[in-house]
Coordinates of C-alpha atoms in Angstrom, one line a residue:
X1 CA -35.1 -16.7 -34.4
X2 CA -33.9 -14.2 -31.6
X3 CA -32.8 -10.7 -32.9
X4 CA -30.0 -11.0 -30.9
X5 CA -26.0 -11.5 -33.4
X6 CA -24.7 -14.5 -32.2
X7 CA -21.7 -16.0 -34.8
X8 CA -24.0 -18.2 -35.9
X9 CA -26.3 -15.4 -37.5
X10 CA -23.2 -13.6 -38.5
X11 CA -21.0 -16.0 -40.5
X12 CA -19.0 -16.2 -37.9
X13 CA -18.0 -13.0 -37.4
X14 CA -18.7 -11.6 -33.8
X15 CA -20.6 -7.8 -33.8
X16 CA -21.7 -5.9 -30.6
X17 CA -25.4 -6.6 -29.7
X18 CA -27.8 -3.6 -29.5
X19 CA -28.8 -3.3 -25.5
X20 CA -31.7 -1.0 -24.7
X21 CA -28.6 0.4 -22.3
X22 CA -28.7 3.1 -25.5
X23 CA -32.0 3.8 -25.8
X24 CA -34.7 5.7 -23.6
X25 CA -33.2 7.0 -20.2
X26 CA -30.2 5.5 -21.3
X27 CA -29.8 8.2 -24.0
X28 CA -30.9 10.7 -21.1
X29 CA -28.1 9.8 -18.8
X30 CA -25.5 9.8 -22.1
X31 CA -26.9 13.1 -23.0
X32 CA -26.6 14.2 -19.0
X33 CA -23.3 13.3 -18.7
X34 CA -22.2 14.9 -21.9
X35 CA -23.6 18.5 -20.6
X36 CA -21.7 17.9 -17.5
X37 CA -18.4 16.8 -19.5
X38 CA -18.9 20.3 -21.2
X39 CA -19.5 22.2 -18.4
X40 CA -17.2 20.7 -16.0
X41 CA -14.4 21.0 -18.5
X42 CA -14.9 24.7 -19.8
X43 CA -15.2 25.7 -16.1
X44 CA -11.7 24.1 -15.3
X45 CA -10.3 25.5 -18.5
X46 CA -11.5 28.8 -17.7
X47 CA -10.3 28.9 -14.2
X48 CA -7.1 26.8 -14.4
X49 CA -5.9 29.8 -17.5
X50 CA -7.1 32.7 -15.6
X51 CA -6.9 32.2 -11.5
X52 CA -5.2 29.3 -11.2
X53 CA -3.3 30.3 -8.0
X54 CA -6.6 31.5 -6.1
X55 CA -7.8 28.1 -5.5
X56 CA -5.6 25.3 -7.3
X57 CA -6.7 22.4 -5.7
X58 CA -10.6 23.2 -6.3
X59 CA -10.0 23.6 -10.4
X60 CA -7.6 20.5 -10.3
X61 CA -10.3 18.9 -8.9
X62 CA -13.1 20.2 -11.3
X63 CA -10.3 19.5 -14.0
X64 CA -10.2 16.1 -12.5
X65 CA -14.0 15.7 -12.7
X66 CA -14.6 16.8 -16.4
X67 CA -12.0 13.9 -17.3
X68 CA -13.9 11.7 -15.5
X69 CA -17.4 13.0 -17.6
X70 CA -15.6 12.9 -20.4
X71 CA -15.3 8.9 -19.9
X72 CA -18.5 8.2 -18.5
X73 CA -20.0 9.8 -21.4
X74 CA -17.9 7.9 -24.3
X75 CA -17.9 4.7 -22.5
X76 CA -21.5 5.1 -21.5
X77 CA -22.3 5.7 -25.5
X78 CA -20.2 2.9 -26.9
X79 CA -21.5 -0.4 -27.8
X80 CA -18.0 -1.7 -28.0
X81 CA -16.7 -4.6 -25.6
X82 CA -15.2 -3.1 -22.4
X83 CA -17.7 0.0 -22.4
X84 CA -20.1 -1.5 -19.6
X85 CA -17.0 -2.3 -17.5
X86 CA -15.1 1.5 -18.2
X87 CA -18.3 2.8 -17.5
X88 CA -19.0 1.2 -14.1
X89 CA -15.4 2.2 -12.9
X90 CA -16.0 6.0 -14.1
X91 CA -19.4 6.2 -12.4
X92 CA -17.8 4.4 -9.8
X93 CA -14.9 6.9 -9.3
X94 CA -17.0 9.7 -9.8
X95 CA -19.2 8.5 -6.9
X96 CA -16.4 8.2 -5.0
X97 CA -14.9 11.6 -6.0
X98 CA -18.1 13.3 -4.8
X99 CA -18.7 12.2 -1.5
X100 CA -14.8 12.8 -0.4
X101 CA -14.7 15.9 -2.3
X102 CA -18.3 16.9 -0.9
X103 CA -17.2 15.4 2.5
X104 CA -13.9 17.4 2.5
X105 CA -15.4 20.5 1.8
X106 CA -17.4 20.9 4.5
X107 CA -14.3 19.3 7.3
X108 CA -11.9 21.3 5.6
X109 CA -13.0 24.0 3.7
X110 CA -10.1 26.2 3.9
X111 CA -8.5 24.3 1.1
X112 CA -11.5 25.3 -1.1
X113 CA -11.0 28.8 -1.8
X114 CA -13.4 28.7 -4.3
X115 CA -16.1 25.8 -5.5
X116 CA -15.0 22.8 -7.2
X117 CA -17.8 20.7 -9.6
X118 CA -18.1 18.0 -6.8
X119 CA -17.4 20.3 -3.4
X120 CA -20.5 20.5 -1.3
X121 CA -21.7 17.4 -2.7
X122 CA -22.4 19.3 -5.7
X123 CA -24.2 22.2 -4.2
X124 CA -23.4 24.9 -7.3
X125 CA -25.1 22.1 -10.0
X126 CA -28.2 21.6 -7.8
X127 CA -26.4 18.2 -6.6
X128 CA -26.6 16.3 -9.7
X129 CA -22.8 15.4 -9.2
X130 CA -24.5 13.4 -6.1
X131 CA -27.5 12.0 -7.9
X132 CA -26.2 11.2 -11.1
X133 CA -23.7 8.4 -10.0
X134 CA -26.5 7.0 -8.4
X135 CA -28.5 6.9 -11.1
X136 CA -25.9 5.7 -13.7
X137 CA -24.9 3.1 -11.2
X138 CA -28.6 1.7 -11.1
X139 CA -28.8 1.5 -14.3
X140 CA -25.4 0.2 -15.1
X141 CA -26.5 -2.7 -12.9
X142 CA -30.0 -2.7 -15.1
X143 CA -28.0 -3.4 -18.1
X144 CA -25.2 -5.3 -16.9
X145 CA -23.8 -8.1 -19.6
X146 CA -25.4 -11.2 -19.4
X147 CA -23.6 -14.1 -18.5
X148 CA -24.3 -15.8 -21.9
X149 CA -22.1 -12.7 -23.7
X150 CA -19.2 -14.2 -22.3
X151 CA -19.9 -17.3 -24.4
X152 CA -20.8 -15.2 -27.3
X153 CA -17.5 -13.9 -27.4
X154 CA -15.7 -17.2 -26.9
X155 CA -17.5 -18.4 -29.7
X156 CA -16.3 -16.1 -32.5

């Protein structure tokens, strides 16, 4: 018999299936996004309580980015129904947020006083704000649901 919980193997009862989307790299790219949740959101914190009128929009911005960690790293770690989809729309975002952020900073960089997380494309974190979306966007198309999970659901 498959490994995999269908409601048959469960008494009816639905329960999340295990995914190797939460083991190997995809532990690495949970435990990534975690250290730039951190990061992101002490730097805000930090700047936002003690210079916030040198350069507001760059630590809204980085205050702005650490949210968006934050949920790329819980949804990214959950095995719970909707955690695929949040996480393709935080990854998603965050790509998006990098390469206008990165983009404006260079067209327009009067309005960064000082660096944001994503400005420069993520120059001041050796560019991993670039690279990681990337990354986290292959691999959330790696792992994507399967079509039969749908039916899984329906099911129980």
């Amino acid at each position: 018999m498959s490994p995999r919980n269908t409601s048959a193997s469960t008494g009816g009862a639905h329960q999340p299936r295990t995914t190797s989307r939460h083991t190997g790299l995809g532990r690495i790219i949970v435990a990534v996004y975690g250290v730039f949740a951190l990061s992101a959101t002490a730097r805000a914190a930090y700047q936002i309580a003690t210079d916030f009128s040198a350069a507001p929009l760059a630590y809204l911005l980085s205050a702005l980015a650490a949210v968006v960690y934050i949920v790329a790293t819980i949804s990214l770690a959950t095995r719970r129904r909707g955690g695929w989809a949040l996480s393709l729309g935080a990854v998603l975002f965050e790509l998006v947020g990098v390469l206008v952020v990165g983009t404006l900073s260079f067209a327009a960089p009067q309005l960064f006083a000082h660096p944001a997380v994503w400005s420069h494309f993520g120059s001041g974190y050796g560019y991993i704000p670039l690279l990681l979306p990337l990354l986290g966007l292959w691999w959330l198309w790696r792992h994507r649901p399967r079509q039969d999970s749908a039916a899984d659901v329906l099911q129980s």
